[in-house]
Tab-separated table of C-alpha atoms in Angstrom:
chain	number	residue	atom	x	y	z
A	18	UNK	CA	-17.352	-16.787	18.099
A	19	UNK	CA	-19.638	-14.023	18.096
A	20	UNK	CA	-19.113	-10.998	20.135
A	21	UNK	CA	-16.513	-8.326	21.486
A	22	UNK	CA	-15.404	-10.185	24.705
A	23	UNK	CA	-11.876	-10.220	25.722
A	24	UNK	CA	-11.684	-13.952	24.113
A	25	UNK	CA	-12.558	-11.971	20.790
A	26	UNK	CA	-9.560	-9.093	21.291
A	27	UNK	CA	-7.267	-11.953	22.131
A	28	UNK	CA	-7.976	-13.913	19.073
A	29	UNK	CA	-7.648	-10.787	16.781
A	30	UNK	CA	-4.222	-10.158	18.557
A	31	UNK	CA	-3.044	-13.764	17.850
A	32	UNK	CA	-4.327	-13.115	14.082
A	33	UNK	CA	-2.376	-9.993	14.029
A	34	UNK	CA	0.900	-11.471	15.144
A	35	UNK	CA	0.731	-14.335	12.561
A	36	UNK	CA	-0.588	-11.993	9.834
A	37	UNK	CA	2.415	-9.703	10.628
A	38	UNK	CA	5.209	-11.987	11.160
A	39	UNK	CA	4.563	-15.261	9.688
A	40	UNK	CA	3.967	-18.691	11.231
A	41	UNK	CA	4.697	-19.314	14.532
A	42	UNK	CA	4.385	-21.973	17.325
A	43	UNK	CA	2.316	-21.791	20.204
A	44	UNK	CA	4.814	-21.076	22.769
A	45	UNK	CA	6.364	-18.465	20.449
A	46	UNK	CA	2.610	-16.986	20.318
A	47	UNK	CA	2.269	-16.794	24.353
A	48	UNK	CA	5.983	-15.465	24.801
A	49	UNK	CA	5.024	-12.669	22.233
A	50	UNK	CA	1.479	-11.795	23.596
A	51	UNK	CA	2.225	-12.503	27.348
A	52	UNK	CA	-0.410	-15.176	27.421
A	53	UNK	CA	-0.513	-18.452	29.392
A	54	UNK	CA	0.274	-21.481	27.309
A	55	UNK	CA	-3.346	-22.699	28.324
A	56	UNK	CA	-5.031	-19.813	26.801
A	57	UNK	CA	-3.096	-19.878	23.734
A	58	UNK	CA	-3.775	-23.587	23.209
A	59	UNK	CA	-7.372	-23.210	23.706
A	60	UNK	CA	-8.100	-20.146	21.445
A	61	UNK	CA	-5.716	-21.305	18.673
A	62	UNK	CA	-7.890	-24.681	18.897
A	63	UNK	CA	-11.213	-22.540	18.258
A	64	UNK	CA	-9.442	-20.686	15.472
A	65	UNK	CA	-8.378	-24.053	13.603
A	66	UNK	CA	-11.678	-25.187	14.209
A	67	UNK	CA	-13.343	-22.271	12.323
A	68	UNK	CA	-10.832	-22.341	9.543
A	69	UNK	CA	-8.909	-19.329	10.349
A	70	UNK	CA	-5.496	-21.016	11.140
A	71	UNK	CA	-3.891	-24.543	10.092
A	72	UNK	CA	-0.923	-26.519	11.373
A	73	UNK	CA	1.934	-26.215	9.166
A	74	UNK	CA	5.332	-28.105	9.780
A	75	UNK	CA	7.417	-28.577	12.591
A	76	UNK	CA	9.972	-26.262	13.721
A	77	UNK	CA	13.313	-27.979	14.616
A	78	UNK	CA	14.293	-27.826	18.084
A	79	UNK	CA	17.410	-27.822	19.658
A	80	UNK	CA	16.304	-30.258	22.360
A	81	UNK	CA	13.041	-32.101	23.213
A	82	UNK	CA	10.061	-32.284	20.959
A	83	UNK	CA	10.054	-29.968	17.639
A	84	UNK	CA	7.097	-27.650	18.196
A	85	UNK	CA	4.085	-27.251	15.747
A	86	UNK	CA	3.930	-23.857	13.732
A	87	UNK	CA	0.498	-22.250	12.871
A	88	UNK	CA	-0.280	-20.209	10.219
A	89	UNK	CA	-3.078	-18.057	8.541
A	90	UNK	CA	-5.654	-19.704	5.974
A	91	UNK	CA	-5.851	-17.630	2.962
A	92	UNK	CA	-9.234	-19.061	2.071
A	93	UNK	CA	-10.636	-17.691	5.683
A	94	UNK	CA	-11.499	-14.355	3.734
A	95	UNK	CA	-10.955	-12.371	0.721
A	96	UNK	CA	-11.055	-8.334	-0.371
A	97	UNK	CA	-11.674	-6.269	-3.390
A	98	UNK	CA	-9.218	-3.607	-3.781
A	99	UNK	CA	-9.747	-0.756	-6.179
A	100	UNK	CA	-7.449	1.730	-7.516
A	101	UNK	CA	-8.961	5.261	-8.789
A	102	UNK	CA	-6.635	6.699	-11.327
A	103	UNK	CA	-7.170	9.881	-13.686
A	104	UNK	CA	-8.672	7.507	-16.439
A	105	UNK	CA	-9.617	3.998	-15.309
A	106	UNK	CA	-10.051	1.782	-12.391
A	107	UNK	CA	-8.227	-1.403	-11.576
A	108	UNK	CA	-9.707	-3.614	-9.354
A	109	UNK	CA	-8.335	-7.050	-7.732
A	110	UNK	CA	-10.037	-9.979	-5.962
A	111	UNK	CA	-7.112	-10.985	-3.047
A	112	UNK	CA	-7.378	-13.680	-0.518
A	113	UNK	CA	-6.277	-13.248	3.116
A	114	UNK	CA	-2.884	-14.593	2.521
A	115	UNK	CA	-2.126	-12.323	-0.440
A	116	UNK	CA	-3.010	-14.405	-3.318
A	117	UNK	CA	-4.597	-12.645	-6.114
A	118	UNK	CA	-7.379	-14.615	-7.344
A	119	UNK	CA	-8.683	-11.862	-10.257
A	120	UNK	CA	-8.402	-8.518	-11.517
A	121	UNK	CA	-10.549	-6.177	-13.775
A	122	UNK	CA	-9.921	-2.791	-15.480
A	123	UNK	CA	-12.436	-0.562	-16.782
A	124	UNK	CA	-12.288	3.084	-18.008
A	125	UNK	CA	-13.661	5.891	-15.797
A	126	UNK	CA	-13.618	9.670	-15.612
A	127	UNK	CA	-13.355	10.997	-12.120
A	128	UNK	CA	-14.737	14.605	-13.432
A	129	UNK	CA	-17.696	13.132	-14.748
A	130	UNK	CA	-20.797	14.225	-12.739
A	131	UNK	CA	-21.818	10.480	-12.209
A	132	UNK	CA	-18.046	9.633	-11.174
A	133	UNK	CA	-19.085	8.246	-7.866
A	134	UNK	CA	-22.044	6.196	-9.369
A	135	UNK	CA	-19.850	4.701	-12.075
A	136	UNK	CA	-17.228	3.776	-9.525
A	137	UNK	CA	-20.144	2.133	-7.215
A	138	UNK	CA	-21.354	0.288	-10.387
A	139	UNK	CA	-17.932	-1.156	-11.291
A	140	UNK	CA	-17.327	-2.150	-7.710
A	141	UNK	CA	-20.743	-3.762	-7.581
A	142	UNK	CA	-20.782	-5.873	-10.785
A	143	UNK	CA	-17.312	-7.330	-9.529
A	144	UNK	CA	-18.830	-8.062	-5.926
A	145	UNK	CA	-21.569	-9.899	-7.700
A	146	UNK	CA	-19.267	-12.125	-9.810
A	147	UNK	CA	-17.025	-12.958	-7.231
A	148	UNK	CA	-19.657	-13.832	-4.328
A	149	UNK	CA	-19.207	-16.925	-2.763
A	150	UNK	CA	-16.167	-18.813	-1.122
A	151	UNK	CA	-13.765	-17.317	0.547
A	152	UNK	CA	-16.276	-14.931	2.066
A	153	UNK	CA	-15.848	-11.086	0.974
A	154	UNK	CA	-14.933	-9.139	4.144
A	155	UNK	CA	-14.993	-5.627	2.581
A	156	UNK	CA	-13.785	-3.411	-0.084
A	157	UNK	CA	-10.698	-1.069	0.143
A	158	UNK	CA	-10.119	1.950	-2.498
A	159	UNK	CA	-6.903	3.599	-2.872
A	160	UNK	CA	-6.784	7.096	-4.326
A	161	UNK	CA	-4.070	9.634	-5.141
A	162	UNK	CA	-4.864	12.495	-2.580
A	163	UNK	CA	-5.456	12.883	1.102
A	164	UNK	CA	-8.542	11.022	2.942
A	165	UNK	CA	-9.900	12.034	6.241
A	166	UNK	CA	-10.261	9.088	7.842
A	167	UNK	CA	-10.135	5.350	6.349
A	168	UNK	CA	-13.518	4.552	7.961
A	169	UNK	CA	-15.145	7.927	6.778
A	170	UNK	CA	-13.492	7.897	3.198
A	171	UNK	CA	-13.818	11.738	2.182
A	172	UNK	CA	-11.367	12.520	-0.451
A	173	UNK	CA	-9.489	15.756	-1.363
A	174	UNK	CA	-7.467	14.599	-4.443
A	175	UNK	CA	-6.413	17.494	-7.233
A	176	UNK	CA	-5.351	15.083	-9.657
A	177	UNK	CA	-9.180	13.716	-9.857
A	178	UNK	CA	-10.604	17.323	-9.478
A	179	UNK	CA	-12.295	15.800	-6.241
A	180	UNK	CA	-12.640	18.133	-3.263
A	181	UNK	CA	-14.523	16.566	-0.073
A	182	UNK	CA	-15.752	13.609	-2.189
A	183	UNK	CA	-17.797	11.387	-0.078
A	184	UNK	CA	-16.607	8.163	-1.347
A	185	UNK	CA	-16.586	5.925	1.590
A	186	UNK	CA	-20.214	6.927	2.286
A	187	UNK	CA	-21.555	6.470	-1.123
A	188	UNK	CA	-19.991	3.179	-1.849
A	189	UNK	CA	-21.202	1.683	1.562
A	190	UNK	CA	-24.928	2.885	1.095
A	191	UNK	CA	-24.720	1.035	-2.458
A	192	UNK	CA	-22.956	-1.787	-1.755
A	193	UNK	CA	-23.944	-2.605	2.112
A	194	UNK	CA	-20.325	-3.959	2.786
A	195	UNK	CA	-17.473	-2.158	4.676
A	196	UNK	CA	-15.435	0.182	2.942
A	197	UNK	CA	-12.023	1.439	3.717
A	198	UNK	CA	-10.414	4.572	1.660
A	199	UNK	CA	-7.034	5.570	1.977
A	200	UNK	CA	-4.411	7.472	0.412
A	201	UNK	CA	-2.880	4.885	-2.436
A	202	UNK	CA	0.613	4.985	-1.213
A	203	UNK	CA	-0.360	4.668	2.564
A	204	UNK	CA	-2.282	1.468	1.077
A	205	UNK	CA	0.790	0.088	-0.451
A	206	UNK	CA	2.589	0.517	2.944
A	207	UNK	CA	-0.132	-1.354	4.708
A	208	UNK	CA	0.275	-4.122	1.857
A	209	UNK	CA	4.283	-3.959	2.841
A	210	UNK	CA	3.622	-4.348	6.388
A	211	UNK	CA	1.218	-7.426	5.826
A	212	UNK	CA	3.138	-9.270	3.260
A	213	UNK	CA	6.127	-7.208	2.183
A	214	UNK	CA	9.302	-6.183	3.830
A	215	UNK	CA	7.516	-4.265	6.518
A	216	UNK	CA	7.230	-7.903	7.879
A	217	UNK	CA	10.582	-7.707	9.469
A	218	UNK	CA	10.788	-3.865	9.550
A	219	UNK	CA	8.710	-1.631	11.997
A	220	UNK	CA	10.120	1.609	10.993
A	221	UNK	CA	10.532	2.205	7.125
A	222	UNK	CA	9.612	4.452	4.024
A	223	UNK	CA	7.589	3.549	0.934
A	224	UNK	CA	8.829	5.816	-1.665
A	225	UNK	CA	6.653	5.615	-5.119
A	226	UNK	CA	7.667	7.234	-8.577
A	227	UNK	CA	5.377	7.111	-11.685
A	228	UNK	CA	3.012	9.545	-12.887
A	229	UNK	CA	3.623	11.427	-9.546
A	230	UNK	CA	5.608	10.837	-6.608
A	231	UNK	CA	4.566	9.447	-3.231
A	232	UNK	CA	5.861	8.509	0.166
A	233	UNK	CA	4.359	6.696	3.265
A	234	UNK	CA	5.761	6.585	6.655
A	235	UNK	CA	5.710	3.577	8.928
A	236	UNK	CA	6.434	4.346	12.507
A	237	UNK	CA	6.712	1.599	14.883
A	238	UNK	CA	4.434	-0.916	12.697
A	239	UNK	CA	1.507	1.749	11.939
A	240	UNK	CA	1.419	3.854	8.929
A	241	UNK	CA	1.469	7.888	9.859
A	242	UNK	CA	-1.411	9.586	8.554
A	243	UNK	CA	-1.036	13.012	10.185
A	244	UNK	CA	-3.694	15.137	11.524
A	245	UNK	CA	-5.951	15.222	8.446
A	246	UNK	CA	-4.675	11.961	6.667
A	247	UNK	CA	-2.788	13.899	4.574
A	248	UNK	CA	0.988	12.983	5.610
A	249	UNK	CA	3.221	11.576	3.016
A	250	UNK	CA	2.527	14.176	0.155
A	251	UNK	CA	6.184	13.954	-0.729
A	252	UNK	CA	5.742	14.721	-4.154
A	253	UNK	CA	4.569	18.524	-3.111
A	254	UNK	CA	7.817	19.124	-0.967
A	255	UNK	CA	9.340	22.522	-2.271
A	256	UNK	CA	12.339	21.841	-4.539
A	257	UNK	CA	12.786	25.598	-6.221
A	258	UNK	CA	9.982	28.522	-5.914
A	259	UNK	CA	10.810	29.474	-9.562
A	260	UNK	CA	10.502	26.173	-10.716
A	261	UNK	CA	7.914	24.749	-12.827
A	262	UNK	CA	4.210	24.560	-12.156
A	263	UNK	CA	2.844	22.017	-10.055
A	264	UNK	CA	-0.559	19.903	-10.584
A	265	UNK	CA	-1.453	21.289	-6.883
A	266	UNK	CA	-1.087	25.035	-8.124
A	267	UNK	CA	2.232	25.666	-6.172
A	268	UNK	CA	5.730	26.018	-8.255
A	269	UNK	CA	8.741	24.154	-7.862
A	270	UNK	CA	7.148	20.892	-6.363
A	271	UNK	CA	9.265	17.519	-6.310
A	272	UNK	CA	6.752	16.069	-8.376
A	273	UNK	CA	7.061	18.837	-10.726
A	274	UNK	CA	10.583	17.868	-11.475
A	275	UNK	CA	10.510	13.918	-11.202
A	276	UNK	CA	6.840	12.955	-11.936
A	277	UNK	CA	6.318	11.845	-15.252
A	278	UNK	CA	5.168	15.322	-16.818
A	279	UNK	CA	8.369	16.704	-15.157
A	280	UNK	CA	10.675	14.056	-17.084
A	281	UNK	CA	8.960	14.783	-20.081
A	282	UNK	CA	9.295	18.544	-19.972
A	283	UNK	CA	12.808	18.347	-19.275
A	284	UNK	CA	13.444	16.008	-22.142
A	285	UNK	CA	11.721	18.592	-24.307
A	286	UNK	CA	13.762	21.416	-23.303
A	287	UNK	CA	16.951	19.750	-24.337
A	288	UNK	CA	16.110	18.511	-27.630
A	289	UNK	CA	13.578	19.030	-30.719
A	290	UNK	CA	11.992	15.633	-29.603
A	291	UNK	CA	8.195	15.651	-30.878
A	292	UNK	CA	5.514	16.231	-28.384
A	293	UNK	CA	4.526	13.054	-26.610
A	294	UNK	CA	1.266	11.802	-26.358
A	295	UNK	CA	-0.264	13.748	-23.103
A	296	UNK	CA	-3.071	11.352	-22.945
A	297	UNK	CA	-0.335	8.563	-21.890
A	298	UNK	CA	2.391	10.342	-19.803
A	299	UNK	CA	3.679	6.995	-18.527
A	300	UNK	CA	3.699	5.437	-21.893
A	301	UNK	CA	5.919	8.396	-23.162
A	302	UNK	CA	8.099	8.023	-20.166
A	303	UNK	CA	8.588	4.301	-21.037
A	304	UNK	CA	9.747	5.702	-24.613
A	305	UNK	CA	11.939	7.832	-23.087
A	306	UNK	CA	13.581	5.009	-21.001
A	307	UNK	CA	13.903	2.863	-24.101
A	308	UNK	CA	15.829	5.595	-25.802
A	309	UNK	CA	18.110	5.978	-22.910
A	310	UNK	CA	18.877	2.278	-22.580
A	311	UNK	CA	19.749	2.618	-26.066
A	312	UNK	CA	22.260	5.107	-25.837
A	313	UNK	CA	20.493	8.431	-25.930
A	314	UNK	CA	22.674	10.724	-24.104
A	315	UNK	CA	20.031	13.438	-23.415
A	316	UNK	CA	17.390	10.699	-22.125
A	317	UNK	CA	20.040	9.258	-19.786
A	318	UNK	CA	20.733	12.724	-18.585
A	319	UNK	CA	17.264	13.488	-17.795
A	320	UNK	CA	16.871	10.246	-15.735
A	321	UNK	CA	20.164	11.062	-13.975
A	322	UNK	CA	19.148	14.631	-13.083
A	323	UNK	CA	15.860	13.272	-11.802
A	324	UNK	CA	17.207	10.927	-9.596
A	325	UNK	CA	19.532	13.655	-8.020
A	326	UNK	CA	16.801	15.757	-7.035
A	327	UNK	CA	14.746	12.549	-5.955
A	328	UNK	CA	17.988	11.353	-3.995
A	329	UNK	CA	18.552	14.748	-2.059
A	330	UNK	CA	15.061	15.036	-0.974
A	331	UNK	CA	14.861	11.435	0.114
A	332	UNK	CA	17.744	12.027	1.873
A	333	UNK	CA	16.132	14.892	3.746
A	334	UNK	CA	12.989	12.694	4.573
A	335	UNK	CA	15.361	9.967	6.171
A	336	UNK	CA	17.175	12.547	7.914
A	337	UNK	CA	13.925	13.440	9.556
A	338	UNK	CA	12.129	10.228	10.158
A	339	UNK	CA	15.176	7.675	10.496
A	340	UNK	CA	13.736	4.722	8.855
A	341	UNK	CA	15.342	1.453	8.829
A	342	UNK	CA	14.878	0.780	5.118
A	343	UNK	CA	13.598	2.718	2.106
A	344	UNK	CA	11.259	0.641	-0.192
A	345	UNK	CA	10.892	1.933	-3.908
A	346	UNK	CA	7.568	1.160	-5.624
A	347	UNK	CA	5.634	2.485	-8.737
A	348	UNK	CA	5.460	2.368	-12.529
A	349	UNK	CA	8.886	4.164	-12.383
A	350	UNK	CA	10.770	1.324	-11.012
A	351	UNK	CA	10.946	-0.375	-14.424
A	352	UNK	CA	13.569	2.379	-15.131
A	353	UNK	CA	15.250	2.322	-11.769
A	354	UNK	CA	18.780	1.620	-13.000
A	355	UNK	CA	18.551	5.116	-15.015
A	356	UNK	CA	17.302	6.835	-11.968
A	357	UNK	CA	20.073	5.286	-9.674
A	358	UNK	CA	22.708	6.897	-11.297
A	359	UNK	CA	21.961	10.349	-9.887
A	360	UNK	CA	20.033	9.002	-7.034
A	361	UNK	CA	22.499	7.160	-5.035
A	362	UNK	CA	25.334	9.312	-5.160
A	363	UNK	CA	23.126	12.378	-4.197
A	364	UNK	CA	21.387	10.279	-1.615
A	365	UNK	CA	24.665	9.313	0.208
A	366	UNK	CA	25.920	12.473	0.332
A	367	UNK	CA	23.117	14.489	1.813
A	368	UNK	CA	22.476	11.872	4.489
A	369	UNK	CA	23.315	12.564	8.303
A	370	UNK	CA	26.320	10.633	9.242
A	371	UNK	CA	25.420	7.201	10.875
A	372	UNK	CA	22.572	6.883	8.485
A	373	UNK	CA	24.587	6.818	5.055
A	374	UNK	CA	24.684	2.839	4.712
A	375	UNK	CA	20.615	2.749	4.871
A	376	UNK	CA	19.406	0.091	2.452
A	377	UNK	CA	17.169	1.168	-0.484
A	378	UNK	CA	15.148	-1.725	-1.890
A	379	UNK	CA	13.099	-1.617	-5.184
A	380	UNK	CA	10.486	-4.126	-5.682
A	381	UNK	CA	8.907	-5.496	-8.655
A	382	UNK	CA	5.609	-3.883	-10.095
A	383	UNK	CA	2.848	-4.620	-12.141
A	384	UNK	CA	-0.567	-2.901	-13.170
A	385	UNK	CA	-2.329	-4.591	-10.219
A	386	UNK	CA	-0.214	-3.691	-7.327
A	387	UNK	CA	-1.755	-0.213	-6.452
A	388	UNK	CA	-5.355	-2.058	-6.316
A	389	UNK	CA	-3.636	-4.931	-4.242
A	390	UNK	CA	-2.474	-2.239	-1.827
A	391	UNK	CA	-6.241	-1.234	-1.338
A	392	UNK	CA	-7.472	-4.465	-0.846
A	393	UNK	CA	-4.520	-4.797	2.008
A	394	UNK	CA	-6.558	-2.120	3.809
A	395	UNK	CA	-9.281	-4.622	4.395
A	396	UNK	CA	-7.294	-7.758	4.922
A	397	UNK	CA	-5.028	-5.775	7.460
A	398	UNK	CA	-7.843	-4.996	9.873
A	399	UNK	CA	-8.125	-8.686	11.522
A	400	UNK	CA	-4.549	-8.145	12.284
A	401	UNK	CA	-5.276	-4.552	13.878
A	402	UNK	CA	-5.843	-5.310	17.460
A	403	UNK	CA	-5.590	-1.119	18.051
A	404	UNK	CA	-8.859	-0.912	15.714
A	405	UNK	CA	-7.046	1.885	13.509
A	406	UNK	CA	-9.846	1.418	10.913
A	407	UNK	CA	-12.378	2.274	13.310
A	408	UNK	CA	-16.068	1.100	12.881
A	409	UNK	CA	-15.532	-0.311	9.482
A	410	UNK	CA	-12.629	-2.374	10.733
A	411	UNK	CA	-14.857	-3.733	13.551
A	412	UNK	CA	-17.385	-4.601	10.703
A	413	UNK	CA	-14.685	-6.533	8.773
A	414	UNK	CA	-13.473	-8.570	11.681
A	415	UNK	CA	-17.349	-9.307	12.374
A	416	UNK	CA	-17.597	-10.745	8.897
A	417	UNK	CA	-14.657	-12.722	9.166
A	418	UNK	CA	-15.877	-14.013	12.432
A	419	UNK	CA	-19.184	-14.390	11.213
A	420	UNK	CA	-18.465	-16.475	8.251
A	421	UNK	CA	-16.799	-19.107	10.292
A	422	UNK	CA	-18.925	-22.488	10.260
């Protein structure tokens, strides 16, 4: 199956279709991709023989013989996902079908002179540990900042103190593996498109709340990155020019009001609460949430007001991009019932007529979710017949094909 002929492109298109919409029959594949039934039969036979597809249950038929459905084989490949934060790294080993095989966490100082060497060393250590079957297709890295291009991986991330940091280049030289680097919220959107609600929606928003605030825009099935890879910096939408100073250096950004630091500042301004441990802002916000759930009126007010600000700004974004659904993710979703009190009425009041019934869906969250999103950068490339991941995506697809017996 080596090479880049038309047959390989069509195989990729078949993998792409099954990866994004789930199991289908051969006739459905032929119809969706405008291929002849004979071509689909031939190529799927090869993909089954090479361990990439498997025959599943029979699809019920209204008449005639039931159709055999085909699905992806999770063991055909795996990816290592890495989430870089301001104080630690989270790494996960994920199969092609989304199953998490293992996870690791290690302290990390992105401001240290040897930060990239430490990052590469941590990844290298896990790569050695997981070598074997399924084959490792590549490494995905999610960062809280803008990335020029997934396949290049130069990062600008003020919260990490990184300016034009050559993350992708350094990791590729050290690991000798395909490496894709992306904004962490865009990476989550890639995971949603592959394994989540995005499988049934081509236009949707991913909204994240936690230490900061972020958004990813998926339009016509693809994550919109903008001219320089910086689209989706929702947390830096101007809210009040006289507002608090944001970490980006501007005043009154959305993140300054509804990020973890903004929530804690609002709580301190209303009460004589002791100063929280600034080394663990998410832990301090969790404590604030517990107080609100316990009946603390001030804590409940803080979340409701932040929710209202978030709702108004989200309505503006919805009015501009017109998504089918909004998916809310991030550490802050643990307290979503407290946010929702202010969020829902503010959102609905500001939405354009005809969009006020849009669904806002909150998904469960755990500590590895960011890293799973990073792994999806790699796992999505065999399903990307448009080649959005560039040369690194081509190398991932070559490893998937080359690993087949």
